[in-house]
């Protein structure tokens, strides 16, 4: 009888190690797939524009009025490129609203630039109570983004400009409140 | 009860080990590959993240195909396709369902991940039209990172002259040269039955001279040593014979099956389940070598068996035979190219009897050295003695090594290295690496301590190597993770014959030769090719002018099987070449590992055809 016990136990063991191994393999597969992903290309970093002086540009705001960057000259300007169809952009905007609230008296000016038409963003701006100007546009927005160092026009893209008009920070992708705050505080 | 308890103990250990390994694995890999937290800046160019192509599928349908990098996605409702030719009208497009994403602003949106395609109906009022342009618009994001501005692309679509002939993949039937695989098939086909069987035997003998036979030696020796103290030479020979015959019979079974069906034997034998199972079996065998429990018949049986010697023989011979069967499957992949040739030959003859006989002969040939080893080790083993325990333990260590070796194909490198390190360090401590040297310590003990220290240090080195991201047990700091190696050659993955066809058509239009690589996660040779050959700068330089396609048949799904069947392949490894007219150069098929310099010559020859 013991022989049968042995056989049963050995097969159970083998089965379980097999199951374990299989699960492990399946588990690792997700990682592996992304590693083995079709062609792993060099990531493209945005071209550096840090330290360069910003050229003035004009875009229309949600009310159709043409606004120029020079309007806010002398302030610390944080330009945030976004769109309503860009989930990571929408997620960071509440933090920018808070920062604008907190530091506007010290000379901070956030400017939202949406890669969209005015009517597409108006609802969002009202709903979220965006407390800073929002500029809109299509190709001209992409051009502005390119000039500010965002060569592929990916969103979100945030540029922080010091009081003298020099670019001191850029971020393609989400920007956390704390990081933005530390950059802004240093410039104010 | 003692047996039962020790088995229960083992059960707990192995089960928790193999199951928790998943969690451990991910934790370790996370530890060792520090993901840059601010990787948001690292985004792919949209043309790399999303690759879109369009082709004529029939005279009324276009096929639009997109390949999206992992973590990137495209919005279903942002797709737009327009013809910018007045004679081409695009019909209603039925986009495939995407993955539902909850969007707080827009509600539920559908997003595409990975690879997909859609058939687009079109009308052409100009029958002589050769090509037209298609404006395709799409928009997408990288998960939790960035979104791209809306993308517009103009794709040129060529209209083939005829949809029947040109859209099929053409394969040259007459081959001027014969490839490695074909050569084996050819030699075997021209001979009659007896010569056939003989040549298979010699073939097996030759195979036995390859390192493929190595994993079998500890297995067989383990069986003989594990048999206990009363082993005689004739008994050792009988055991070896039983092992070898069983192995040969397994190959014979493969031969018969190949004669009847076309199966991917390699996939079966390198299946994760099978490998994990074998690994578990080896751990169990090893533990019995260490004396955790005795793998032997119950004493009541033994007494009755000692009465009749015949039955003892039968029982143990059966054990040896079972291991023989398992071993045959284990080394199968190692002998893949010749075995593939042999099995291809058999499946072409469709003769199951011939298949069985020929592969049986091959297995016997392969087993000759094992018989010799079995016979001599039987002679070398003493009737009894304390040092036999040491030999048993040595075999135990080797078996654990074999168990890890199996897992190398399944587990990430860093974990395999840690397993090796654990084996080295534990062995070192057992042979006295950390014992204090006293006056009474014998020279032998000092020697063992020395060896033990070397192993201990090597084990520590392996842990360091694992922590720094990998390598192999023999070259711990020679990193070649799959991510690095695949990054070196820009392969384009195709997942079915239709896609392959499109790619070949594209290459034909571009006037480029094509290299098609059959790959699978479990294919060791494929990984070796990636690590050693494809990583070579001369190889990379030479392949710049060649369209590189890859088929991943890891899943062995219907599309994969169709691929293998289409090209008469048994499984990876296989590298096929197509000339500038997208006709396969059958003479230059590769079905095994090939070094960089030889590969360069081979490819130069292939693409100059």
Short mmCIF file of N, CA, C and O in Angstrom, two decimals, chain A residues 2-3 5-6 9-10 13-14 16-22 24-25 27-29 32 34-41 43-44 46 84-88 90 115 124 127 142 152-156 171-174, chain B residues 1 3-4 7 11 14-15 18 21-22 26 40-45 48 51 67 69 75 103-106 139 144-149 272-273 276-277 280 284 295 297 410-412 482-483 491 493 519 521 554:
data_model
loop_
_atom_site.label_atom_id
_atom_site.label_comp_id
_atom_site.label_asym_id
_atom_site.label_seq_id
_atom_site.Cartn_x
_atom_site.Cartn_y
_atom_site.Cartn_z
N UNK A 2 1.99 1.16 0.72
CA UNK A 2 2.84 2.34 0.83
C UNK A 2 3.39 2.77 -0.53
O UNK A 2 3.60 3.94 -0.78
N UNK A 3 3.56 1.79 -1.36
CA UNK A 3 4.06 2.09 -2.69
C UNK A 3 3.06 2.98 -3.43
O UNK A 3 3.44 3.94 -4.10
N UNK A 5 0.88 4.92 -2.01
CA UNK A 5 0.92 6.25 -1.39
C UNK A 5 2.04 7.07 -2.01
O UNK A 5 1.86 8.22 -2.39
N UNK A 6 3.18 6.40 -2.12
CA UNK A 6 4.36 7.07 -2.67
C UNK A 6 4.07 7.59 -4.07
O UNK A 6 4.34 8.74 -4.40
N UNK A 9 1.70 10.46 -3.99
CA UNK A 9 2.31 11.68 -3.47
C UNK A 9 3.29 12.27 -4.48
O UNK A 9 3.28 13.47 -4.73
N UNK A 10 4.08 11.38 -5.08
CA UNK A 10 5.06 11.87 -6.05
C UNK A 10 4.35 12.54 -7.21
O UNK A 10 4.72 13.64 -7.64
N UNK A 13 3.00 15.86 -6.14
CA UNK A 13 4.09 16.84 -6.05
C UNK A 13 4.47 17.36 -7.41
O UNK A 13 4.60 18.56 -7.63
N UNK A 14 4.65 16.40 -8.32
CA UNK A 14 5.06 16.78 -9.66
C UNK A 14 4.00 17.68 -10.28
O UNK A 14 4.32 18.70 -10.90
N UNK A 16 1.87 19.59 -8.75
CA UNK A 16 1.84 20.92 -8.14
C UNK A 16 3.01 21.77 -8.56
O UNK A 16 2.85 22.96 -8.79
N UNK A 17 4.18 21.15 -8.64
CA UNK A 17 5.30 21.97 -9.09
C UNK A 17 5.08 22.41 -10.53
O UNK A 17 5.43 23.51 -10.92
N UNK A 18 4.44 21.52 -11.29
CA UNK A 18 4.10 21.88 -12.67
C UNK A 18 3.15 23.05 -12.70
O UNK A 18 3.38 24.03 -13.41
N UNK A 19 2.10 22.96 -11.90
CA UNK A 19 1.12 24.05 -11.87
C UNK A 19 1.78 25.34 -11.44
O UNK A 19 1.59 26.39 -12.05
N UNK A 20 2.62 25.22 -10.39
CA UNK A 20 3.31 26.40 -9.91
C UNK A 20 4.18 27.02 -10.99
O UNK A 20 4.12 28.22 -11.24
N UNK A 21 4.93 26.16 -11.65
CA UNK A 21 5.81 26.63 -12.71
C UNK A 21 5.01 27.30 -13.81
O UNK A 21 5.38 28.36 -14.32
N UNK A 22 3.87 26.67 -14.14
CA UNK A 22 3.07 27.21 -15.23
C UNK A 22 2.53 28.59 -14.86
O UNK A 22 2.58 29.53 -15.63
N UNK A 24 3.71 30.62 -12.75
CA UNK A 24 4.81 31.57 -12.74
C UNK A 24 5.10 32.06 -14.15
O UNK A 24 5.24 33.25 -14.39
N UNK A 25 5.12 31.10 -15.04
CA UNK A 25 5.40 31.44 -16.44
C UNK A 25 4.36 32.43 -16.96
O UNK A 25 4.67 33.44 -17.57
N UNK A 27 2.54 34.31 -15.24
CA UNK A 27 2.66 35.57 -14.53
C UNK A 27 3.74 36.44 -15.14
O UNK A 27 3.59 37.64 -15.30
N UNK A 28 4.83 35.79 -15.47
CA UNK A 28 5.97 36.55 -15.99
C UNK A 28 5.75 36.96 -17.44
O UNK A 28 6.40 37.84 -17.95
N UNK A 29 4.80 36.29 -18.06
CA UNK A 29 4.60 36.50 -19.49
C UNK A 29 4.30 37.96 -19.79
O UNK A 29 4.79 38.51 -20.75
N UNK A 32 7.32 39.87 -19.81
CA UNK A 32 8.18 39.44 -20.90
C UNK A 32 7.72 40.05 -22.21
O UNK A 32 8.50 40.53 -22.99
N UNK A 34 6.21 42.76 -22.82
CA UNK A 34 6.55 44.14 -23.05
C UNK A 34 8.05 44.27 -23.28
O UNK A 34 8.50 45.11 -24.04
N UNK A 35 8.80 43.37 -22.63
CA UNK A 35 10.25 43.40 -22.84
C UNK A 35 10.59 43.01 -24.27
O UNK A 35 11.43 43.61 -24.91
N UNK A 36 9.89 41.99 -24.73
CA UNK A 36 10.21 41.46 -26.05
C UNK A 36 9.48 42.25 -27.11
O UNK A 36 9.53 41.90 -28.26
N UNK A 37 8.74 43.24 -26.67
CA UNK A 37 7.89 44.05 -27.55
C UNK A 37 8.53 44.32 -28.87
O UNK A 37 9.74 44.40 -28.96
N UNK A 38 7.70 44.45 -29.86
CA UNK A 38 8.11 44.35 -31.25
C UNK A 38 9.53 44.87 -31.51
O UNK A 38 10.43 44.10 -31.71
N UNK A 39 9.68 46.16 -31.46
CA UNK A 39 11.04 46.67 -31.61
C UNK A 39 11.22 47.69 -30.50
O UNK A 39 10.41 48.60 -30.37
N UNK A 40 12.20 47.49 -29.69
CA UNK A 40 12.41 48.45 -28.62
C UNK A 40 13.28 49.57 -29.17
O UNK A 40 14.45 49.38 -29.45
N UNK A 41 12.66 50.69 -29.37
CA UNK A 41 13.36 51.81 -29.98
C UNK A 41 13.92 52.71 -28.89
O UNK A 41 13.44 52.72 -27.77
N UNK A 43 14.03 55.75 -26.80
CA UNK A 43 13.00 56.74 -26.53
C UNK A 43 13.47 58.10 -27.02
O UNK A 43 14.66 58.39 -27.01
N UNK A 44 12.52 58.87 -27.48
CA UNK A 44 12.93 60.19 -27.95
C UNK A 44 12.69 61.19 -26.85
O UNK A 44 11.59 61.32 -26.34
N UNK A 46 12.53 65.04 -25.39
CA UNK A 46 12.27 66.33 -26.01
C UNK A 46 13.58 67.10 -26.14
O UNK A 46 14.46 66.97 -25.30
N UNK A 84 -8.85 67.89 -23.87
CA UNK A 84 -9.83 67.16 -23.06
C UNK A 84 -9.76 65.66 -23.34
O UNK A 84 -10.10 64.85 -22.49
N UNK A 85 -9.29 65.30 -24.54
CA UNK A 85 -9.22 63.86 -24.86
C UNK A 85 -7.97 63.20 -24.32
O UNK A 85 -7.69 62.04 -24.62
N UNK A 86 -7.21 63.93 -23.57
CA UNK A 86 -5.94 63.40 -23.04
C UNK A 86 -6.10 63.16 -21.54
O UNK A 86 -6.02 64.09 -20.74
N UNK A 87 -6.38 61.91 -21.14
CA UNK A 87 -6.65 61.64 -19.71
C UNK A 87 -5.54 62.09 -18.77
O UNK A 87 -5.84 62.71 -17.75
N UNK A 88 -4.26 61.84 -19.07
CA UNK A 88 -3.24 62.31 -18.11
C UNK A 88 -3.23 63.82 -17.95
O UNK A 88 -2.88 64.33 -16.88
N UNK A 90 -5.90 65.80 -18.07
CA UNK A 90 -7.02 66.20 -17.22
C UNK A 90 -6.71 65.95 -15.75
O UNK A 90 -7.13 66.69 -14.88
N UNK A 115 -5.03 71.85 -27.36
CA UNK A 115 -4.92 71.47 -28.77
C UNK A 115 -6.34 71.10 -29.24
O UNK A 115 -6.63 69.96 -29.54
N UNK A 124 -15.35 71.93 -20.09
CA UNK A 124 -14.37 71.42 -19.13
C UNK A 124 -13.89 72.54 -18.21
O UNK A 124 -13.81 72.38 -16.99
N UNK A 127 -16.57 73.41 -15.73
CA UNK A 127 -16.80 72.35 -14.75
C UNK A 127 -15.69 72.29 -13.71
O UNK A 127 -15.93 72.07 -12.53
N UNK A 142 0.32 73.35 -32.11
CA UNK A 142 1.43 72.40 -32.29
C UNK A 142 2.72 73.15 -32.58
O UNK A 142 3.79 72.82 -32.04
N UNK A 152 7.34 66.43 -30.83
CA UNK A 152 6.27 65.60 -31.42
C UNK A 152 4.88 66.04 -30.98
O UNK A 152 3.89 65.41 -31.30
N UNK A 153 4.82 67.14 -30.26
CA UNK A 153 3.51 67.67 -29.89
C UNK A 153 2.73 66.81 -28.92
O UNK A 153 1.51 66.89 -28.87
N UNK A 154 3.43 65.94 -28.19
CA UNK A 154 2.74 65.05 -27.26
C UNK A 154 2.23 65.84 -26.05
O UNK A 154 2.83 66.84 -25.65
N UNK A 155 1.12 65.40 -25.50
CA UNK A 155 0.49 66.06 -24.37
C UNK A 155 0.45 65.11 -23.17
O UNK A 155 0.37 63.92 -23.37
N UNK A 156 0.43 65.59 -21.96
CA UNK A 156 0.61 66.99 -21.57
C UNK A 156 2.06 67.43 -21.72
O UNK A 156 2.97 66.60 -21.70
N UNK A 171 8.53 69.63 -19.08
CA UNK A 171 8.16 68.25 -18.74
C UNK A 171 7.16 67.75 -19.77
O UNK A 171 6.10 68.32 -19.95
N UNK A 172 7.55 66.69 -20.46
CA UNK A 172 6.58 66.01 -21.30
C UNK A 172 6.03 64.86 -20.47
O UNK A 172 6.80 64.07 -19.95
N UNK A 173 4.73 64.80 -20.35
CA UNK A 173 4.12 63.80 -19.48
C UNK A 173 3.67 64.45 -18.19
O UNK A 173 3.90 65.64 -17.97
N UNK A 174 3.03 63.65 -17.34
CA UNK A 174 2.43 64.21 -16.13
C UNK A 174 3.45 64.88 -15.22
O UNK A 174 4.59 64.46 -15.12
N UNK B 1 4.55 5.25 7.83
CA UNK B 1 4.18 6.59 8.27
C UNK B 1 5.35 7.57 8.11
O UNK B 1 5.16 8.73 7.80
N UNK B 3 7.62 7.46 5.89
CA UNK B 3 7.69 7.80 4.47
C UNK B 3 6.66 8.86 4.14
O UNK B 3 6.92 9.86 3.49
N UNK B 4 5.47 8.63 4.67
CA UNK B 4 4.37 9.53 4.40
C UNK B 4 4.68 10.93 4.92
O UNK B 4 4.46 11.93 4.25
N UNK B 7 7.31 12.67 2.87
CA UNK B 7 6.75 13.09 1.59
C UNK B 7 5.89 14.32 1.76
O UNK B 7 5.91 15.24 0.94
N UNK B 11 6.30 17.82 -0.01
CA UNK B 11 5.16 18.40 -0.70
C UNK B 11 5.03 19.88 -0.33
O UNK B 11 4.95 20.75 -1.19
N UNK B 14 8.07 21.98 -1.81
CA UNK B 14 8.07 22.18 -3.26
C UNK B 14 6.89 23.02 -3.69
O UNK B 14 7.00 23.93 -4.50
N UNK B 15 5.75 22.70 -3.09
CA UNK B 15 4.56 23.45 -3.49
C UNK B 15 4.73 24.93 -3.20
O UNK B 15 4.55 25.77 -4.08
N UNK B 18 7.37 26.46 -5.58
CA UNK B 18 7.04 26.69 -6.98
C UNK B 18 5.91 27.70 -7.13
O UNK B 18 5.84 28.42 -8.11
N UNK B 21 7.20 31.19 -6.07
CA UNK B 21 8.24 31.65 -6.99
C UNK B 21 7.72 32.75 -7.89
O UNK B 21 8.45 33.66 -8.25
N UNK B 22 6.44 32.67 -8.25
CA UNK B 22 5.86 33.69 -9.12
C UNK B 22 5.97 35.07 -8.49
O UNK B 22 6.50 36.00 -9.07
N UNK B 26 8.63 38.23 -9.42
CA UNK B 26 8.32 39.59 -9.82
C UNK B 26 8.97 40.58 -8.87
O UNK B 26 9.46 41.63 -9.28
N UNK B 40 8.32 59.24 -17.73
CA UNK B 40 7.29 59.84 -18.56
C UNK B 40 7.90 60.53 -19.78
O UNK B 40 7.28 60.61 -20.83
N UNK B 41 9.12 61.01 -19.61
CA UNK B 41 9.76 61.69 -20.73
C UNK B 41 10.15 60.74 -21.84
O UNK B 41 10.36 61.14 -22.97
N UNK B 42 10.26 59.46 -21.49
CA UNK B 42 10.69 58.50 -22.49
C UNK B 42 9.50 58.00 -23.28
O UNK B 42 8.89 57.01 -22.95
N UNK B 43 9.19 58.72 -24.32
CA UNK B 43 8.06 58.29 -25.14
C UNK B 43 8.57 57.98 -26.54
O UNK B 43 9.54 58.56 -27.02
N UNK B 44 7.88 57.07 -27.17
CA UNK B 44 8.27 56.69 -28.52
C UNK B 44 7.73 57.71 -29.51
O UNK B 44 6.73 58.38 -29.27
N UNK B 45 8.42 57.81 -30.60
CA UNK B 45 7.91 58.62 -31.68
C UNK B 45 6.59 58.00 -32.14
O UNK B 45 6.47 56.78 -32.19
N UNK B 48 6.64 55.10 -34.39
CA UNK B 48 7.14 53.84 -33.84
C UNK B 48 6.08 53.21 -32.94
O UNK B 48 5.85 52.01 -32.96
N UNK B 51 2.15 51.65 -35.77
CA UNK B 51 2.54 51.40 -37.16
C UNK B 51 1.33 50.93 -37.94
O UNK B 51 0.70 49.94 -37.60
N UNK B 67 -0.16 48.06 -35.71
CA UNK B 67 0.62 47.42 -34.65
C UNK B 67 0.92 48.49 -33.62
O UNK B 67 1.49 49.53 -33.95
N UNK B 69 2.58 49.48 -29.91
CA UNK B 69 3.53 49.04 -28.89
C UNK B 69 2.82 48.82 -27.55
O UNK B 69 1.82 49.49 -27.28
N UNK B 75 -7.48 55.39 -29.94
CA UNK B 75 -8.92 55.47 -29.73
C UNK B 75 -9.65 54.94 -30.95
O UNK B 75 -9.34 55.33 -32.08
N UNK B 103 -13.86 56.63 -19.10
CA UNK B 103 -13.34 57.99 -19.15
C UNK B 103 -14.30 58.88 -18.40
O UNK B 103 -15.48 58.94 -18.73
N UNK B 104 -13.81 59.59 -17.35
CA UNK B 104 -14.73 60.40 -16.54
C UNK B 104 -15.43 61.48 -17.35
O UNK B 104 -16.52 61.92 -16.99
N UNK B 105 -14.81 61.90 -18.43
CA UNK B 105 -15.40 63.00 -19.20
C UNK B 105 -16.30 62.49 -20.32
O UNK B 105 -17.38 63.00 -20.55
N UNK B 106 -15.84 61.47 -21.00
CA UNK B 106 -16.56 61.02 -22.20
C UNK B 106 -17.32 59.71 -21.96
O UNK B 106 -17.87 59.15 -22.88
N UNK B 139 -5.54 58.61 -33.42
CA UNK B 139 -5.11 59.37 -32.26
C UNK B 139 -4.99 58.43 -31.08
O UNK B 139 -5.81 57.54 -30.89
N UNK B 144 -1.23 56.40 -18.98
CA UNK B 144 -0.83 57.23 -17.84
C UNK B 144 0.40 58.10 -18.09
O UNK B 144 1.15 58.40 -17.17
N UNK B 145 0.64 58.42 -19.33
CA UNK B 145 1.82 59.22 -19.58
C UNK B 145 1.50 60.41 -20.46
O UNK B 145 1.30 61.51 -19.98
N UNK B 146 1.42 60.17 -21.76
CA UNK B 146 1.20 61.29 -22.67
C UNK B 146 0.18 60.90 -23.73
O UNK B 146 -0.12 59.73 -23.92
N UNK B 147 -0.32 61.89 -24.42
CA UNK B 147 -1.19 61.65 -25.58
C UNK B 147 -0.56 62.34 -26.78
O UNK B 147 0.09 63.37 -26.64
N UNK B 148 -0.76 61.77 -27.92
CA UNK B 148 -0.23 62.36 -29.14
C UNK B 148 -1.29 63.25 -29.77
O UNK B 148 -2.48 62.97 -29.65
N UNK B 149 -0.84 64.28 -30.46
CA UNK B 149 -1.82 65.06 -31.22
C UNK B 149 -2.40 64.18 -32.33
O UNK B 149 -1.78 63.19 -32.69
N UNK B 272 6.18 24.35 -20.92
CA UNK B 272 6.44 24.78 -19.54
C UNK B 272 6.00 23.72 -18.54
O UNK B 272 6.68 23.45 -17.55
N UNK B 273 4.83 23.14 -18.81
CA UNK B 273 4.31 22.11 -17.91
C UNK B 273 5.28 20.95 -17.81
O UNK B 273 5.63 20.51 -16.73
N UNK B 276 8.53 21.95 -16.02
CA UNK B 276 8.36 22.11 -14.58
C UNK B 276 8.18 20.75 -13.92
O UNK B 276 8.71 20.50 -12.84
N UNK B 277 7.44 19.89 -14.60
CA UNK B 277 7.20 18.56 -14.07
C UNK B 277 8.51 17.79 -13.92
O UNK B 277 8.81 17.21 -12.89
N UNK B 280 10.59 19.11 -11.16
CA UNK B 280 10.09 18.61 -9.87
C UNK B 280 10.53 17.18 -9.62
O UNK B 280 10.98 16.84 -8.53
N UNK B 284 12.92 15.69 -6.57
CA UNK B 284 12.54 14.54 -5.74
C UNK B 284 13.61 13.47 -5.76
O UNK B 284 13.99 12.93 -4.72
N UNK B 295 13.90 5.83 -2.03
CA UNK B 295 13.03 5.45 -3.14
C UNK B 295 13.25 3.96 -3.36
O UNK B 295 14.10 3.54 -4.12
N UNK B 297 11.34 -0.19 -2.77
CA UNK B 297 10.12 -0.94 -2.54
C UNK B 297 9.93 -1.17 -1.04
O UNK B 297 10.91 -1.25 -0.30
N UNK B 410 12.41 28.49 -18.35
CA UNK B 410 11.12 28.99 -17.88
C UNK B 410 11.29 30.23 -17.02
O UNK B 410 10.49 31.15 -17.07
N UNK B 411 12.35 30.25 -16.23
CA UNK B 411 12.50 31.33 -15.25
C UNK B 411 13.41 32.43 -15.78
O UNK B 411 14.25 32.20 -16.63
N UNK B 412 13.27 33.65 -15.21
CA UNK B 412 14.19 34.72 -15.59
C UNK B 412 15.60 34.42 -15.11
O UNK B 412 15.80 33.70 -14.13
N UNK B 482 16.69 39.24 -22.71
CA UNK B 482 16.02 39.20 -24.00
C UNK B 482 15.69 40.61 -24.48
O UNK B 482 15.63 40.86 -25.67
N UNK B 483 15.50 41.53 -23.54
CA UNK B 483 15.15 42.88 -23.96
C UNK B 483 16.29 43.49 -24.75
O UNK B 483 16.07 44.13 -25.77
N UNK B 491 13.19 43.47 -35.87
CA UNK B 491 12.27 42.49 -36.44
C UNK B 491 10.86 43.04 -36.45
O UNK B 491 10.44 43.74 -35.54
N UNK B 493 7.06 41.71 -36.33
CA UNK B 493 6.38 40.47 -36.01
C UNK B 493 5.17 40.26 -36.93
O UNK B 493 4.43 41.19 -37.20
N UNK B 519 10.35 31.87 -34.08
CA UNK B 519 10.83 32.02 -32.72
C UNK B 519 9.80 31.47 -31.74
O UNK B 519 8.62 31.43 -32.01
N UNK B 521 9.43 31.24 -27.16
CA UNK B 521 10.06 31.49 -25.86
C UNK B 521 10.82 30.27 -25.37
O UNK B 521 11.82 30.38 -24.68
N UNK B 554 5.29 30.67 -29.89
CA UNK B 554 5.27 30.20 -28.50
C UNK B 554 3.92 29.58 -28.15
O UNK B 554 3.84 28.53 -27.52
#
